[in-house]
CSV table of C-alpha atoms in Angstrom, one decimal:
chain,number,residue,atom,x,y,z
A,486,MET,CA,-40.4,-10.3,0.4
A,487,ILE,CA,-38.9,-11.6,3.7
A,488,VAL,CA,-35.8,-13.7,3.0
A,489,TRP,CA,-34.4,-16.3,5.6
A,490,THR,CA,-31.2,-18.3,5.1
A,491,VAL,CA,-31.0,-21.7,6.9
A,492,ALA,CA,-27.3,-22.3,7.1
A,493,ASN,CA,-24.7,-24.5,9.0
A,494,GLN,CA,-21.3,-25.6,8.0
A,495,LYS,CA,-22.3,-29.2,9.4
A,496,GLY,CA,-24.5,-31.5,7.7
A,497,GLY,CA,-27.4,-33.5,9.7
A,498,VAL,CA,-28.5,-31.1,12.0
A,499,GLY,CA,-31.9,-30.3,10.7
A,500,LYS,CA,-31.4,-27.6,7.9
A,501,THR,CA,-34.0,-29.0,5.4
A,502,THR,CA,-36.2,-30.1,8.0
A,503,THR,CA,-36.4,-26.7,9.5
A,504,THR,CA,-37.0,-24.8,5.8
A,505,VAL,CA,-39.7,-27.1,4.9
A,506,THR,CA,-41.6,-27.0,8.1
A,507,LEU,CA,-41.4,-23.3,8.5
A,508,ALA,CA,-42.4,-22.6,4.9
A,509,GLY,CA,-45.2,-25.0,5.4
A,510,ILE,CA,-46.5,-23.4,8.3
A,511,LEU,CA,-46.4,-20.1,6.4
A,512,ALA,CA,-48.0,-21.3,3.4
A,513,GLY,CA,-50.9,-22.8,5.4
A,514,GLN,CA,-51.3,-19.2,6.8
A,515,GLY,CA,-52.0,-18.2,3.0
A,516,LYS,CA,-48.6,-16.7,2.7
A,517,LYS,CA,-47.0,-17.0,-0.7
A,518,VAL,CA,-43.7,-18.8,-0.2
A,519,LEU,CA,-40.5,-19.7,-2.6
A,520,LEU,CA,-38.0,-22.3,-1.4
A,521,ILE,CA,-34.5,-21.9,-2.8
A,522,ASP,CA,-32.4,-25.1,-2.9
A,523,THR,CA,-28.6,-24.2,-3.3
A,524,ASP,CA,-27.2,-27.8,-1.7
A,525,PRO,CA,-25.8,-29.9,-4.9
A,526,HIS,CA,-27.3,-33.0,-2.9
A,527,ALA,CA,-30.8,-31.6,-3.6
A,528,SER,CA,-32.4,-32.9,-0.5
A,529,LEU,CA,-35.0,-30.0,-0.4
A,530,THR,CA,-35.9,-30.6,-4.2
A,531,TYR,CA,-36.2,-34.2,-3.8
A,532,TYR,CA,-38.4,-33.7,-0.5
A,533,PHE,CA,-41.3,-32.8,-2.9
A,534,GLY,CA,-40.5,-35.9,-5.1
A,535,ILE,CA,-38.7,-33.6,-7.9
A,536,ASP,CA,-36.0,-35.2,-9.6
A,537,SER,CA,-34.0,-32.0,-10.5
A,538,GLU,CA,-31.6,-34.1,-13.2
A,539,GLU,CA,-34.6,-34.5,-15.4
A,540,LEU,CA,-35.7,-30.7,-15.5
A,541,ASP,CA,-34.5,-28.1,-17.9
A,542,ASN,CA,-33.6,-25.6,-15.5
A,543,SER,CA,-32.5,-25.3,-12.3
A,544,VAL,CA,-30.7,-22.8,-9.8
A,545,PHE,CA,-27.4,-23.7,-11.6
A,546,ASP,CA,-28.9,-21.9,-14.8
A,547,LEU,CA,-29.5,-18.8,-12.8
A,548,PHE,CA,-25.6,-18.4,-12.0
A,549,LEU,CA,-24.6,-19.5,-15.6
A,550,HIS,CA,-26.7,-16.8,-17.0
A,551,LYS,CA,-26.4,-14.3,-14.3
A,552,GLN,CA,-25.4,-11.6,-16.6
A,553,ASN,CA,-28.8,-11.5,-18.5
A,554,LEU,CA,-31.0,-12.8,-15.7
A,555,SER,CA,-34.5,-12.0,-16.3
A,556,LYS,CA,-37.6,-12.6,-14.5
A,557,GLU,CA,-39.1,-14.8,-17.3
A,558,GLN,CA,-36.1,-16.9,-17.1
A,559,ILE,CA,-36.3,-17.3,-13.1
A,560,LEU,CA,-40.4,-18.1,-13.5
A,561,GLN,CA,-39.3,-20.8,-16.0
A,562,THR,CA,-37.2,-22.2,-13.5
A,563,LEU,CA,-39.7,-22.3,-10.6
A,564,CYS,CA,-41.3,-25.8,-9.9
A,565,PRO,CA,-44.8,-26.0,-8.0
A,566,THR,CA,-45.0,-28.3,-4.9
A,567,SER,CA,-47.7,-30.5,-3.8
A,568,MET,CA,-48.9,-27.6,-1.6
A,569,ASN,CA,-50.8,-24.4,-2.5
A,570,ASN,CA,-48.7,-21.3,-2.3
A,571,LEU,CA,-45.4,-23.0,-2.1
A,572,ASP,CA,-42.9,-23.2,-5.0
A,573,ILE,CA,-39.4,-24.2,-5.2
A,574,LEU,CA,-36.1,-23.3,-7.3
A,575,PRO,CA,-34.7,-26.5,-7.5
A,576,ALA,CA,-31.0,-27.6,-7.3
A,577,THR,CA,-28.9,-29.9,-9.3
A,578,MET,CA,-25.8,-31.7,-8.8
A,579,ALA,CA,-24.0,-29.1,-11.3
A,580,LEU,CA,-24.0,-26.5,-8.4
A,581,ALA,CA,-21.2,-28.7,-6.9
A,582,THR,CA,-19.1,-27.5,-9.8
A,583,LEU,CA,-19.9,-23.7,-9.3
A,584,ASP,CA,-16.9,-22.8,-7.4
A,585,ARG,CA,-14.4,-24.4,-9.8
A,586,ARG,CA,-16.2,-23.1,-13.1
A,587,MET,CA,-17.4,-19.8,-12.3
A,588,GLY,CA,-16.3,-19.0,-8.5
A,589,ASN,CA,-13.9,-16.2,-9.6
A,590,GLN,CA,-16.2,-14.3,-12.1
A,591,HIS,CA,-17.3,-10.8,-11.2
A,592,GLY,CA,-21.0,-10.5,-9.7
A,593,MET,CA,-21.1,-14.1,-8.6
A,594,GLY,CA,-21.9,-13.2,-5.0
A,595,LEU,CA,-25.1,-11.7,-5.5
A,596,VAL,CA,-27.1,-13.7,-8.0
A,597,LEU,CA,-29.6,-14.9,-5.5
A,598,LYS,CA,-30.0,-11.4,-4.3
A,599,ASN,CA,-30.7,-10.1,-7.9
A,600,THR,CA,-33.2,-13.3,-8.5
A,601,LEU,CA,-35.1,-12.5,-5.3
A,602,ASP,CA,-35.1,-8.9,-6.3
A,603,LEU,CA,-36.7,-9.8,-9.5
A,604,LEU,CA,-39.4,-11.7,-7.6
A,605,ALA,CA,-40.1,-9.2,-4.8
A,606,ASP,CA,-43.7,-8.8,-5.9
A,607,GLU,CA,-44.6,-12.7,-6.3
A,608,TYR,CA,-43.9,-13.8,-2.8
A,609,ASP,CA,-44.4,-12.7,0.8
A,610,TYR,CA,-41.3,-15.0,2.1
A,611,ALA,CA,-38.4,-16.8,0.6
A,612,LEU,CA,-36.3,-19.4,2.7
A,613,ILE,CA,-32.8,-20.6,1.4
A,614,ASP,CA,-31.6,-24.0,2.2
A,615,CYS,CA,-27.7,-24.0,2.2
A,616,PRO,CA,-25.0,-26.6,1.6
A,617,PRO,CA,-22.6,-27.4,4.8
A,618,VAL,CA,-19.6,-25.8,3.2
A,619,LEU,CA,-18.5,-22.3,2.6
A,620,GLY,CA,-18.5,-21.3,-0.9
A,621,VAL,CA,-20.0,-19.1,-3.5
A,622,LEU,CA,-23.5,-20.6,-2.6
A,623,MET,CA,-23.4,-19.7,0.8
A,624,VAL,CA,-22.1,-16.5,0.1
A,625,ASN,CA,-25.0,-15.9,-2.2
A,626,ALA,CA,-27.6,-17.1,0.3
A,627,LEU,CA,-26.0,-15.0,3.3
A,628,ALA,CA,-26.1,-11.7,1.0
A,629,ALA,CA,-29.5,-12.3,0.2
A,630,CYS,CA,-31.3,-12.6,3.5
A,631,GLU,CA,-32.3,-10.5,6.3
A,632,ARG,CA,-32.0,-13.2,9.1
A,633,ILE,CA,-30.0,-16.4,9.2
A,634,LEU,CA,-31.3,-19.4,11.0
A,635,ILE,CA,-28.8,-21.8,12.3
A,636,PRO,CA,-30.2,-25.1,13.2
A,637,VAL,CA,-27.7,-27.1,15.7
A,638,GLN,CA,-28.2,-30.4,16.7
A,639,THR,CA,-27.8,-30.6,20.8
A,640,GLU,CA,-24.7,-32.7,20.8
A,641,PHE,CA,-21.1,-31.8,21.4
A,642,LEU,CA,-19.8,-32.3,17.9
A,643,ALA,CA,-22.4,-30.2,16.3
A,644,LEU,CA,-21.3,-27.4,18.8
A,645,LYS,CA,-18.1,-27.5,17.2
A,646,GLY,CA,-19.3,-27.4,14.0
A,647,LEU,CA,-21.3,-24.2,15.0
A,648,ASP,CA,-17.9,-22.5,15.6
A,649,ARG,CA,-16.8,-22.6,11.9
A,650,MET,CA,-20.2,-21.2,10.9
A,651,MET,CA,-19.9,-18.1,13.5
A,652,ARG,CA,-16.4,-17.5,12.3
A,653,THR,CA,-17.7,-17.4,8.7
A,654,LEU,CA,-20.4,-14.8,9.9
A,655,TYR,CA,-17.6,-12.8,11.6
A,656,LEU,CA,-15.3,-12.7,8.6
A,657,MET,CA,-18.0,-12.0,6.0
A,658,GLY,CA,-19.7,-9.4,7.9
A,659,ARG,CA,-16.2,-7.7,8.6
A,660,SER,CA,-15.5,-7.9,4.8
A,661,GLN,CA,-19.1,-6.6,3.9
A,662,LYS,CA,-19.5,-4.0,6.6
A,663,LYS,CA,-22.8,-5.7,7.7
A,664,ASN,CA,-23.9,-7.0,10.8
A,665,TYR,CA,-26.0,-10.6,10.2
A,666,ARG,CA,-28.9,-10.8,12.3
A,667,TYR,CA,-29.2,-14.6,13.2
A,668,THR,CA,-31.0,-17.2,15.5
A,669,ILE,CA,-29.3,-20.3,16.6
A,670,ILE,CA,-32.0,-23.1,17.0
A,671,PRO,CA,-31.4,-26.1,19.2
A,672,THR,CA,-32.6,-29.1,17.2
A,673,MET,CA,-33.1,-33.1,17.7
A,674,PHE,CA,-33.2,-32.3,21.2
A,675,ASP,CA,-34.0,-35.5,23.6
A,676,LYS,CA,-34.3,-34.7,27.2
A,677,ARG,CA,-34.0,-38.1,28.3
A,678,THR,CA,-30.1,-38.0,27.5
A,679,LYS,CA,-27.5,-36.2,29.2
A,680,ALA,CA,-25.7,-35.5,26.2
A,681,SER,CA,-28.5,-33.4,24.7
A,682,LEU,CA,-29.1,-31.7,27.9
A,683,GLU,CA,-25.4,-30.9,28.6
A,684,ALA,CA,-25.1,-29.7,24.7
A,685,TYR,CA,-28.0,-27.6,25.2
A,686,LYS,CA,-26.5,-26.0,28.6
A,687,GLU,CA,-23.1,-25.1,26.7
A,688,LEU,CA,-25.1,-23.5,23.7
A,689,LYS,CA,-26.8,-21.1,26.2
A,690,GLN,CA,-23.7,-20.2,27.8
A,691,LEU,CA,-21.4,-19.6,24.7
A,692,TYR,CA,-24.1,-17.9,22.4
A,693,GLN,CA,-26.8,-16.5,25.3
A,694,ASN,CA,-29.5,-14.5,23.6
A,695,LYS,CA,-28.6,-15.6,20.1
A,696,VAL,CA,-29.9,-19.0,21.1
A,697,TRP,CA,-33.8,-19.4,20.8
A,698,SER,CA,-35.0,-20.1,24.1
A,699,ASN,CA,-37.1,-23.2,23.2
A,700,VAL,CA,-36.0,-26.6,21.3
A,701,ILE,CA,-37.0,-28.5,18.6
A,702,PRO,CA,-37.4,-32.1,20.0
A,703,VAL,CA,-36.4,-35.5,18.3
A,704,ASP,CA,-39.6,-36.4,16.4
A,705,THR,CA,-39.8,-39.4,14.1
A,706,LYS,CA,-43.2,-37.8,12.4
A,707,LEU,CA,-40.9,-35.3,10.8
A,708,ARG,CA,-38.9,-37.9,9.2
A,709,ASP,CA,-42.3,-39.9,8.4
A,710,ALA,CA,-43.4,-36.6,6.6
A,711,SER,CA,-40.4,-36.4,4.7
A,712,LEU,CA,-40.9,-40.1,3.5
A,713,ALA,CA,-44.4,-39.2,2.6
A,714,GLN,CA,-43.1,-36.0,0.8
A,715,ARG,CA,-45.5,-33.7,2.3
A,716,VAL,CA,-44.9,-30.7,4.8
A,717,PRO,CA,-45.0,-31.7,8.2
A,718,SER,CA,-47.6,-29.0,9.0
A,719,VAL,CA,-50.0,-30.9,6.9
A,720,TYR,CA,-48.8,-34.6,7.3
A,721,THR,CA,-48.8,-34.5,11.0
A,722,PRO,CA,-50.1,-31.4,12.0
A,723,LYS,CA,-50.5,-32.1,16.0
A,724,SER,CA,-47.0,-33.6,16.5
A,725,ARG,CA,-44.8,-32.1,18.9
A,726,GLY,CA,-42.1,-31.2,16.2
A,727,VAL,CA,-44.9,-29.0,14.3
A,728,PHE,CA,-45.8,-27.5,17.5
A,729,ALA,CA,-42.1,-26.2,18.3
A,730,TYR,CA,-41.6,-25.0,14.9
A,731,GLN,CA,-44.9,-22.9,15.1
A,732,ASN,CA,-43.5,-21.5,18.4
A,733,LEU,CA,-40.2,-20.8,16.5
A,734,LEU,CA,-42.0,-19.2,13.7
A,735,THR,CA,-44.0,-16.9,16.3
A,736,TYR,CA,-40.5,-16.0,17.9
A,737,ILE,CA,-38.8,-15.0,14.3
A,738,LEU,CA,-41.7,-12.7,13.3
A,739,GLN,CA,-41.7,-11.1,16.8
A,740,VAL,CA,-38.0,-10.4,16.8
A,741,ASP,CA,-38.2,-9.2,13.2
A,742,ASP,CA,-41.1,-7.0,13.8
């Protein structure tokens, strides 16, 4: 199983859209894909019309029962989506209490990694959608993945937020003696505006080859797909947004090959 974490310590930069669109393309190619929602706001979960507050189990329960975590329990937590080959481990608002209730307990940083190890034979890919804050959930998501995908809106406030994310990767990498592989993805790019053009230029200057050489453009059809609760690659397969994400997927698979 290949695991990618989609993270940034700023909200509204396209994390959930990136997660859903890449997962949908992979599932459409016949790959078995698992989505993991670790954001207490549960945007990824609600994307598929799932109200996790009405479910018996969620990602929170995996942390609650981490000492005796079993494959059977994880499979009971899984929810199918409306798309073949695509399942989700749903989030719930209870995740917002995780750091306060259990953040200092032994073994809290590897719950997601242990979960995915138990499911390794069930899926080809797993994509983890992160909350925009550093805490036990992001620590878990970073520890569990092979590559981090960092969507960054092409505007200057988002570039400032990226500074925090890069600092986090540096500090965690040093403490864990691990070099994180990551790709910065320019999102919501509007070539008609000077702000987008200037932000993209600075992004490339600051982070150079860590920045994907293409962009995800502003595309209202991605938002329409969300409203329809369908993955963009099915709802609007010929849109420029989906085309850009297909190119992104090709790039990621090449650099990880």
